[in-house]
mmCIF file with all atom_site columns, C-alpha atoms in Angstrom:
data_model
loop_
_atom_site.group_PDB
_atom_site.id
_atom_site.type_symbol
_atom_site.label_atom_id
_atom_site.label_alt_id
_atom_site.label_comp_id
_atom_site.label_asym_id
_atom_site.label_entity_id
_atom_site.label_seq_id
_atom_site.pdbx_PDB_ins_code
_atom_site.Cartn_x
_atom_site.Cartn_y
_atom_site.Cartn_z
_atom_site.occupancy
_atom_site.B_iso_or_equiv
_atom_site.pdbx_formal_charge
_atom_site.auth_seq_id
_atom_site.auth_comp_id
_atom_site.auth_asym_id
_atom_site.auth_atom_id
_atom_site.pdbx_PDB_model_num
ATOM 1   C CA . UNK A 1 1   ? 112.067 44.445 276.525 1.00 27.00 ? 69  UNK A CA 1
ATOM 2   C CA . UNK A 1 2   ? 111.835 40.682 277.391 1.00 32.00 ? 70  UNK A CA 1
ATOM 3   C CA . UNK A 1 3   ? 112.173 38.863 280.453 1.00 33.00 ? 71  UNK A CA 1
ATOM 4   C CA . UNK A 1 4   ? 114.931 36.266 279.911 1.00 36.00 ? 72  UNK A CA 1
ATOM 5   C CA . UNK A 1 5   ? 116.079 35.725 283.252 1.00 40.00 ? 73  UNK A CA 1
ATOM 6   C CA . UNK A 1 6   ? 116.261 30.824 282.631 1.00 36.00 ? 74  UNK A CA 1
ATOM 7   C CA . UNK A 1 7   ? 116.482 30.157 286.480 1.00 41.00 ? 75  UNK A CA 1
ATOM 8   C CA . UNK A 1 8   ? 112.992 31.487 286.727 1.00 41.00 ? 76  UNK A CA 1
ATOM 9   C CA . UNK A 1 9   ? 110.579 33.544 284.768 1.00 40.00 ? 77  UNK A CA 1
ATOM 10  C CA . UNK A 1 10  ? 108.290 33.272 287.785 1.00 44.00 ? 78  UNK A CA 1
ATOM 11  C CA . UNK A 1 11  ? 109.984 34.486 290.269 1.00 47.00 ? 79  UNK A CA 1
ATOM 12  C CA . UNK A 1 12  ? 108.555 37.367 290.796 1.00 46.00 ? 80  UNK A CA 1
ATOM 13  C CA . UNK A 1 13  ? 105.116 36.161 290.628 1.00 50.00 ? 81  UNK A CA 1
ATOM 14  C CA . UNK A 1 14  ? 103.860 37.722 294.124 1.00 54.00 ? 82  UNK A CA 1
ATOM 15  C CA . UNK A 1 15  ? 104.279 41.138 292.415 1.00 54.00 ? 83  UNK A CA 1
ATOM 16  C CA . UNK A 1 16  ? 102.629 40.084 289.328 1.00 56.00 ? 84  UNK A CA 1
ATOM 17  C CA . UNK A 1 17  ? 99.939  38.520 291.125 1.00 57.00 ? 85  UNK A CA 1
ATOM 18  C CA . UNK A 1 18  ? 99.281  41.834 292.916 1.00 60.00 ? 86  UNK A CA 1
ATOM 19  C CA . UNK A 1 19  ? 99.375  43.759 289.792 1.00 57.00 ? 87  UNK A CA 1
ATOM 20  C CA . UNK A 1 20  ? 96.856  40.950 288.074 1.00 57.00 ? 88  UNK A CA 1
ATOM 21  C CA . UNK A 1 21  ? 94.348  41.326 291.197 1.00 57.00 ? 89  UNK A CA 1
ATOM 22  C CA . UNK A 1 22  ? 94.535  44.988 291.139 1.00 56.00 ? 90  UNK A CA 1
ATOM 23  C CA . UNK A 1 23  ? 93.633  44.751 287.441 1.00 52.00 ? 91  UNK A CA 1
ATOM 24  C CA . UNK A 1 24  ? 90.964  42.764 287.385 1.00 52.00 ? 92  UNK A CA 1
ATOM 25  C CA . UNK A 1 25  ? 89.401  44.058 290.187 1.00 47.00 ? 93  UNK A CA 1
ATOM 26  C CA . UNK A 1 26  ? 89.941  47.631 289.676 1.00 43.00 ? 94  UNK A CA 1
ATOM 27  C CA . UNK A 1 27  ? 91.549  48.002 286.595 1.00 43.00 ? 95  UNK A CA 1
ATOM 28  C CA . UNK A 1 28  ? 89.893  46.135 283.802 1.00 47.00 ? 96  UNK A CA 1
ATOM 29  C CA . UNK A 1 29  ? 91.405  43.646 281.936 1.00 57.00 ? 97  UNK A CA 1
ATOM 30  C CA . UNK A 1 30  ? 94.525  42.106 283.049 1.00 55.00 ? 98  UNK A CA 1
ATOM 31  C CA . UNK A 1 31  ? 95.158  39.770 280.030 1.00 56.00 ? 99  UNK A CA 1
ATOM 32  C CA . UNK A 1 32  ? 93.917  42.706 277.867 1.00 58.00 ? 100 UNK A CA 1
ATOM 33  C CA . UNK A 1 33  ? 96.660  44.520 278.919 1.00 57.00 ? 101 UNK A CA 1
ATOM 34  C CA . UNK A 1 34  ? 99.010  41.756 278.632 1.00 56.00 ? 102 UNK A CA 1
ATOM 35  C CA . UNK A 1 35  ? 98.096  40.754 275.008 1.00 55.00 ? 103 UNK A CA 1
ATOM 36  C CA . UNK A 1 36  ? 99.024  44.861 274.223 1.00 58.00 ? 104 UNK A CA 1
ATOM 37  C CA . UNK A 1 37  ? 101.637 45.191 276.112 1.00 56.00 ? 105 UNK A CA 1
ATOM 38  C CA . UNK A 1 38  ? 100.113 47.847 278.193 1.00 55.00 ? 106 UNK A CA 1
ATOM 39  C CA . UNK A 1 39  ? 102.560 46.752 281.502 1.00 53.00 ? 107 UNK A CA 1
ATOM 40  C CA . UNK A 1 40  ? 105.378 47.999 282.175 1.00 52.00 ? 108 UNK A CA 1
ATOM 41  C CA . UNK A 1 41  ? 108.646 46.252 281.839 1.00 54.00 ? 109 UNK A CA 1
ATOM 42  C CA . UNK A 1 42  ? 108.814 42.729 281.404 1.00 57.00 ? 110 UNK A CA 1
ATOM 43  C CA . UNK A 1 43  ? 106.138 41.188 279.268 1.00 63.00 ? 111 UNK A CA 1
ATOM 44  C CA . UNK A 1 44  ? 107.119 37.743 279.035 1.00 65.00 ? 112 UNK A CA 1
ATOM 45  C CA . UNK A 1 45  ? 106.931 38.037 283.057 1.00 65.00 ? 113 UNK A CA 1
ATOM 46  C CA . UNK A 1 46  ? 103.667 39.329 282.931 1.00 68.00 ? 114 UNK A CA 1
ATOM 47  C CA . UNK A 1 47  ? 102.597 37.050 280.615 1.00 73.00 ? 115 UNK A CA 1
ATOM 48  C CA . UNK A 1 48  ? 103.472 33.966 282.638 1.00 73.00 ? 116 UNK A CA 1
ATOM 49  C CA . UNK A 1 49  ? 101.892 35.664 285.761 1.00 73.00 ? 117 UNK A CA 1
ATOM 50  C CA . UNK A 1 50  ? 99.206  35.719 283.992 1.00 74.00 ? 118 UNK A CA 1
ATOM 51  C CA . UNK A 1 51  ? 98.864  32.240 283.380 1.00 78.00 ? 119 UNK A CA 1
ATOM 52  C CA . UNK A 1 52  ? 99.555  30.926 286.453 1.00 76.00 ? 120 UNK A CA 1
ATOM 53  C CA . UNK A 1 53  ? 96.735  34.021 288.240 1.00 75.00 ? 121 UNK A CA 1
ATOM 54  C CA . UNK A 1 54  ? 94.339  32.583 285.756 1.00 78.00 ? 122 UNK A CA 1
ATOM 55  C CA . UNK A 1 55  ? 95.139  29.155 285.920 1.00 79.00 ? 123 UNK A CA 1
ATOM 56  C CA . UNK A 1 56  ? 94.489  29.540 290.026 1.00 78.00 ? 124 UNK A CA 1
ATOM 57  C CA . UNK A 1 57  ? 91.372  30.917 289.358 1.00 79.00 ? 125 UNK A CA 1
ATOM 58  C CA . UNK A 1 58  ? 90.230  28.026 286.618 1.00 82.00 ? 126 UNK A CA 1
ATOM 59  C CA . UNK A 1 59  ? 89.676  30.043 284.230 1.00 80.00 ? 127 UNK A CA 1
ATOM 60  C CA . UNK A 1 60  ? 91.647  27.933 281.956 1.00 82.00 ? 128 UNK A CA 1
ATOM 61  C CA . UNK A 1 61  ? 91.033  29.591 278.437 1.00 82.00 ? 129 UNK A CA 1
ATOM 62  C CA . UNK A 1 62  ? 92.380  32.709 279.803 1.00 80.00 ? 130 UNK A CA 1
ATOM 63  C CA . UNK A 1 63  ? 95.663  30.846 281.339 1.00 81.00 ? 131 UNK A CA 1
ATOM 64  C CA . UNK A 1 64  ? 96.055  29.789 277.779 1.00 82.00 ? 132 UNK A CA 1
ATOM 65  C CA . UNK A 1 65  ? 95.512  32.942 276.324 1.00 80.00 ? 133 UNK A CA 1
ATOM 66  C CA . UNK A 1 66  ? 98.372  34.097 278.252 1.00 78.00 ? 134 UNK A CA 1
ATOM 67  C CA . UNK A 1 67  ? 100.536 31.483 278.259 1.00 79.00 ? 135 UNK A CA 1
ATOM 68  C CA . UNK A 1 68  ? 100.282 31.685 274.596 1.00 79.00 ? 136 UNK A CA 1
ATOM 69  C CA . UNK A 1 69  ? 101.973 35.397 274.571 1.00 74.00 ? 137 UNK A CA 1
ATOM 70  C CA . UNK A 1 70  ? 104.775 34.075 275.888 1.00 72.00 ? 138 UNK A CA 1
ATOM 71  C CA . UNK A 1 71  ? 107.811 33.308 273.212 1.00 67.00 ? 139 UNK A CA 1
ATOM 72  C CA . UNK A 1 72  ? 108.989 29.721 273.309 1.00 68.00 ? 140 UNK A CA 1
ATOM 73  C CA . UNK A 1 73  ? 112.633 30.360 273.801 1.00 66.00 ? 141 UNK A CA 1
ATOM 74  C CA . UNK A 1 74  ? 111.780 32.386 276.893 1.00 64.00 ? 142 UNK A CA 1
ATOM 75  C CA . UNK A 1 75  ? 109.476 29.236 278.525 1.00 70.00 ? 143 UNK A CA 1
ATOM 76  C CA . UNK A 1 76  ? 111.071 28.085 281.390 1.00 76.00 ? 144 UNK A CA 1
ATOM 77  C CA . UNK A 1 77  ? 110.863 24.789 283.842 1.00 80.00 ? 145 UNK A CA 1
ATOM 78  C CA . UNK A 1 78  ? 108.328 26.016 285.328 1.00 79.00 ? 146 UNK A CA 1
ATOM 79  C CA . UNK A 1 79  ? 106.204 27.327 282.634 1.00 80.00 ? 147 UNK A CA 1
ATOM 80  C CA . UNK A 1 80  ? 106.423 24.259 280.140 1.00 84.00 ? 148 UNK A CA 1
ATOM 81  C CA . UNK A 1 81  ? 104.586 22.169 282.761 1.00 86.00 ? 149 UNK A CA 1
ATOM 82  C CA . UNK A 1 82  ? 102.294 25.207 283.736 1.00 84.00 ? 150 UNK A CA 1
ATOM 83  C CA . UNK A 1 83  ? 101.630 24.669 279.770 1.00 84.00 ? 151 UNK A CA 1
ATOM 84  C CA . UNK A 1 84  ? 101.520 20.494 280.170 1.00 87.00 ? 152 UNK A CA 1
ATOM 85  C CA . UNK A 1 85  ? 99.254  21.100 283.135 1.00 86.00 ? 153 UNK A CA 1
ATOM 86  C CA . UNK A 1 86  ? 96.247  23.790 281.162 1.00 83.00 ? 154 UNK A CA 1
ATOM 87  C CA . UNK A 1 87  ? 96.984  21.212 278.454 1.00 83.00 ? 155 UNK A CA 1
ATOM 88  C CA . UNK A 1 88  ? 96.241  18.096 280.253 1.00 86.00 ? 156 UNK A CA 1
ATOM 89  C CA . UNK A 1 89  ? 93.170  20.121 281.657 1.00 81.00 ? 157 UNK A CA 1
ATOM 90  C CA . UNK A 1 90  ? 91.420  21.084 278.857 1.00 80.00 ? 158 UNK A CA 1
ATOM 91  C CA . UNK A 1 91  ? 92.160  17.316 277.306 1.00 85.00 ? 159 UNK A CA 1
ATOM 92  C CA . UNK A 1 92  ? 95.155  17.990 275.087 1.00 85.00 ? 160 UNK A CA 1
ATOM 93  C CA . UNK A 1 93  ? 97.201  15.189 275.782 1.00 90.00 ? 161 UNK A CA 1
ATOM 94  C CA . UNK A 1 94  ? 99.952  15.717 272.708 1.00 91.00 ? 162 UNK A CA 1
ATOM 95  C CA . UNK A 1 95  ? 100.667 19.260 273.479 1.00 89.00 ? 163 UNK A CA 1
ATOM 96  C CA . UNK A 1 96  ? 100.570 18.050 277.349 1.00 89.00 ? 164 UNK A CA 1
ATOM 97  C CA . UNK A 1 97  ? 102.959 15.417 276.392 1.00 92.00 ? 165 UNK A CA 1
ATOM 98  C CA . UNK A 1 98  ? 105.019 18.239 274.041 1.00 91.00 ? 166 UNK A CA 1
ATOM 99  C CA . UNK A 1 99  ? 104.936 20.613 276.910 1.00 88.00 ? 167 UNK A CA 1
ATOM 100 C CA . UNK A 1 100 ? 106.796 18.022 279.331 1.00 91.00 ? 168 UNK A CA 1
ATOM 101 C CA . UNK A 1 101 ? 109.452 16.899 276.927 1.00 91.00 ? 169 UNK A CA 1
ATOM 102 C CA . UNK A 1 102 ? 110.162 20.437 276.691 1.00 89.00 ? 170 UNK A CA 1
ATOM 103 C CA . UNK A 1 103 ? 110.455 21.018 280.292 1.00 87.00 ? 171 UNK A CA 1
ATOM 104 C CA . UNK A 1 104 ? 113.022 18.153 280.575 1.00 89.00 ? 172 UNK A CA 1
ATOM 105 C CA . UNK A 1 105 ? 114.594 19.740 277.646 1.00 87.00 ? 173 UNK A CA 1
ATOM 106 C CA . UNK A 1 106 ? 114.948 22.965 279.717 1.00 83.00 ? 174 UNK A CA 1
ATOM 107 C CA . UNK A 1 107 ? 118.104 22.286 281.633 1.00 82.00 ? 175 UNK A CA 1
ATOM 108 C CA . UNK A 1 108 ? 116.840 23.086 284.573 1.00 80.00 ? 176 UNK A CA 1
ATOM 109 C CA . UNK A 1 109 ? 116.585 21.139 287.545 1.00 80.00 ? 177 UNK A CA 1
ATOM 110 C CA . UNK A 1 110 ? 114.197 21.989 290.055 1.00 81.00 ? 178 UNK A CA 1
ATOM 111 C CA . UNK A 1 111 ? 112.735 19.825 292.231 1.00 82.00 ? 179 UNK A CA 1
ATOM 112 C CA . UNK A 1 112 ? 108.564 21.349 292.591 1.00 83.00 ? 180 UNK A CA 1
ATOM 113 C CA . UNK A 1 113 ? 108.328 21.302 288.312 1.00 84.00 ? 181 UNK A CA 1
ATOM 114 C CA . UNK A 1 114 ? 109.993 18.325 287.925 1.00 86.00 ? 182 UNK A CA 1
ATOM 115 C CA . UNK A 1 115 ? 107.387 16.529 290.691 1.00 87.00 ? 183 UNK A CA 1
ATOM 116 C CA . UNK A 1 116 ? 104.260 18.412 289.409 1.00 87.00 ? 184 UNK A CA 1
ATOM 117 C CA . UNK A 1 117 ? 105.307 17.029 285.518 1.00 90.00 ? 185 UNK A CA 1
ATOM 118 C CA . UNK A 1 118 ? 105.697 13.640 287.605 1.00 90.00 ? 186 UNK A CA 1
ATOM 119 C CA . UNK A 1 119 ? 102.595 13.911 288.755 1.00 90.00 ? 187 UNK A CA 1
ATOM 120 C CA . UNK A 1 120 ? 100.756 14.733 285.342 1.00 90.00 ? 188 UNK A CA 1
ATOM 121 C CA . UNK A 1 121 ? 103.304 11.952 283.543 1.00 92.00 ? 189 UNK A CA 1
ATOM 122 C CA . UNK A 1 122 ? 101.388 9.482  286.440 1.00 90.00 ? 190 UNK A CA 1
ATOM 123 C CA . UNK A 1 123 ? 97.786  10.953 285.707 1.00 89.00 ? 191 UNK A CA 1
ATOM 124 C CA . UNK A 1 124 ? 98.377  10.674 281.862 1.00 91.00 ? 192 UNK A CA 1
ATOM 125 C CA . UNK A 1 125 ? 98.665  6.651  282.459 1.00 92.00 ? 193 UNK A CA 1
ATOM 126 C CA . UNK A 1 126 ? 102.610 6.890  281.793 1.00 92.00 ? 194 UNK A CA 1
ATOM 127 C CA . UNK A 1 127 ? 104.104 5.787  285.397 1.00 91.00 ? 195 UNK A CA 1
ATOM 128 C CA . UNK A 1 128 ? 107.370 4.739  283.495 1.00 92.00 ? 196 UNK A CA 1
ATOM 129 C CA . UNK A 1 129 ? 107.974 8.385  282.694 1.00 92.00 ? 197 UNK A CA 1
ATOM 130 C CA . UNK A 1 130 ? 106.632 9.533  285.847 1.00 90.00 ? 198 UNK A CA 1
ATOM 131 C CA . UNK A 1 131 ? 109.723 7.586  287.761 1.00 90.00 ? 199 UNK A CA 1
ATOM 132 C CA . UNK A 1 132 ? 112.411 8.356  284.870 1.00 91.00 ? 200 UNK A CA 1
ATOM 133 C CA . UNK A 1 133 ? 111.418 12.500 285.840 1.00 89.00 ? 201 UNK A CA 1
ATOM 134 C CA . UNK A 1 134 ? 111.704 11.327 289.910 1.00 88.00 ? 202 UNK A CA 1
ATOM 135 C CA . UNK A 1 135 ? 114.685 9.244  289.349 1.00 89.00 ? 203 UNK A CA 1
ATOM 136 C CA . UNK A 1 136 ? 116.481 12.205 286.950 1.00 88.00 ? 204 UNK A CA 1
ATOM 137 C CA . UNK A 1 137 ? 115.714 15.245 289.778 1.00 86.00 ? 205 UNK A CA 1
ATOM 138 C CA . UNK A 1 138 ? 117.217 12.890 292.605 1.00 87.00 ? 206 UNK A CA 1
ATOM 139 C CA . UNK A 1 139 ? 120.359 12.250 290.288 1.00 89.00 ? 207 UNK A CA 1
ATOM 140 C CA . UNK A 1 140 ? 120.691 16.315 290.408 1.00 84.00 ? 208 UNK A CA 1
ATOM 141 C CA . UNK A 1 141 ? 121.073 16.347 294.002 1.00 80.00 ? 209 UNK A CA 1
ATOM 142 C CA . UNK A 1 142 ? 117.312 16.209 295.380 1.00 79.00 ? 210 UNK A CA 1
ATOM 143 C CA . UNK A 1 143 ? 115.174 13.939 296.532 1.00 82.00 ? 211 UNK A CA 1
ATOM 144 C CA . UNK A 1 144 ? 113.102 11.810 294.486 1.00 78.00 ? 212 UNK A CA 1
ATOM 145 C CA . UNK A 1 145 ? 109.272 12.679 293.863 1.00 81.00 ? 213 UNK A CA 1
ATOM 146 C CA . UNK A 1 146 ? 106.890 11.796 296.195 1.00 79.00 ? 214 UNK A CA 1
ATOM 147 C CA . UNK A 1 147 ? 104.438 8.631  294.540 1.00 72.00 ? 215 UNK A CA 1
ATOM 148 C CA . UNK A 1 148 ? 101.006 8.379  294.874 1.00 58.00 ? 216 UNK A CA 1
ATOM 149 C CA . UNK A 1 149 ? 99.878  5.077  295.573 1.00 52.00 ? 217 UNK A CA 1
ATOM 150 C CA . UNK A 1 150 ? 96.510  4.204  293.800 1.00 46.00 ? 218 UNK A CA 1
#
């Protein structure tokens, strides 16, 4: 079974958070279980949870571990610039720059993703595409992205 819910693959990341603490502090290992499909129900959730637990923690090359068990067509907003930001971490700008082209591919228009890919458009030296992402969420209704002033 796959988690294909498009409005948000993380939104039940609290619970998957939970079950990710539980596992790595009681259980074993979380991503171990995640690359086997050892969880029950939603994989692609987990997955994503995953990422984002790991990613939290800093322990990068485990977020993109997980983030790589998750199928492209079941990425999200949220988790193409979750993938733009481990990218953009480790020093991957292409697949940082990939990752955020797909996330304004996504349809979706939600204003915290569309600021944080802002923000790593503006730290990738590309201010012109930081302000195209601000200007297209505040045409959908929200306010424009905060800008940093350097």
């Amino acid at each position: 079974m796959y988690y294909h819910d498009q409005n948000d693959v993380l939104q039940l990341y609290p619970y998957v958070k939970n079950t990710a603490t539980n596992h790595v502090h009681f259980e074993g290992n979380f991503l171990h279980d995640v690359a086997n499909d050892n969880l029950p129900g939603y994989p692609q959730l987990y997955a994503a949870g995953a990422a984002q637990y790991y990613y939290e923690l800093e322990r990068y090359r485990d977020a993109e571990q997980a983030l790589s068990r998750l199928r492209p067509a079941t990425r999200n907003l949220a988790v193409w610039v979750l993938a733009a930001t481990l990218n953009a971490a480790a020093g991957h700008r292409l697949q940082a720059l990939d990752a955020l082209q797909a996330a304004r591919r996504s349809g979706q228009y939600l204003w915290k993703p569309y600021c944080q890919a802002a923000a790593l458009y503006s730290a990738l030296g590309l201010p012109d595409d930081a302000a195209a992402i601000s200007a297209e969420i505040a045409s959908h209704g929200s306010s424009a992205c905060p800008t940093i002033d350097h």
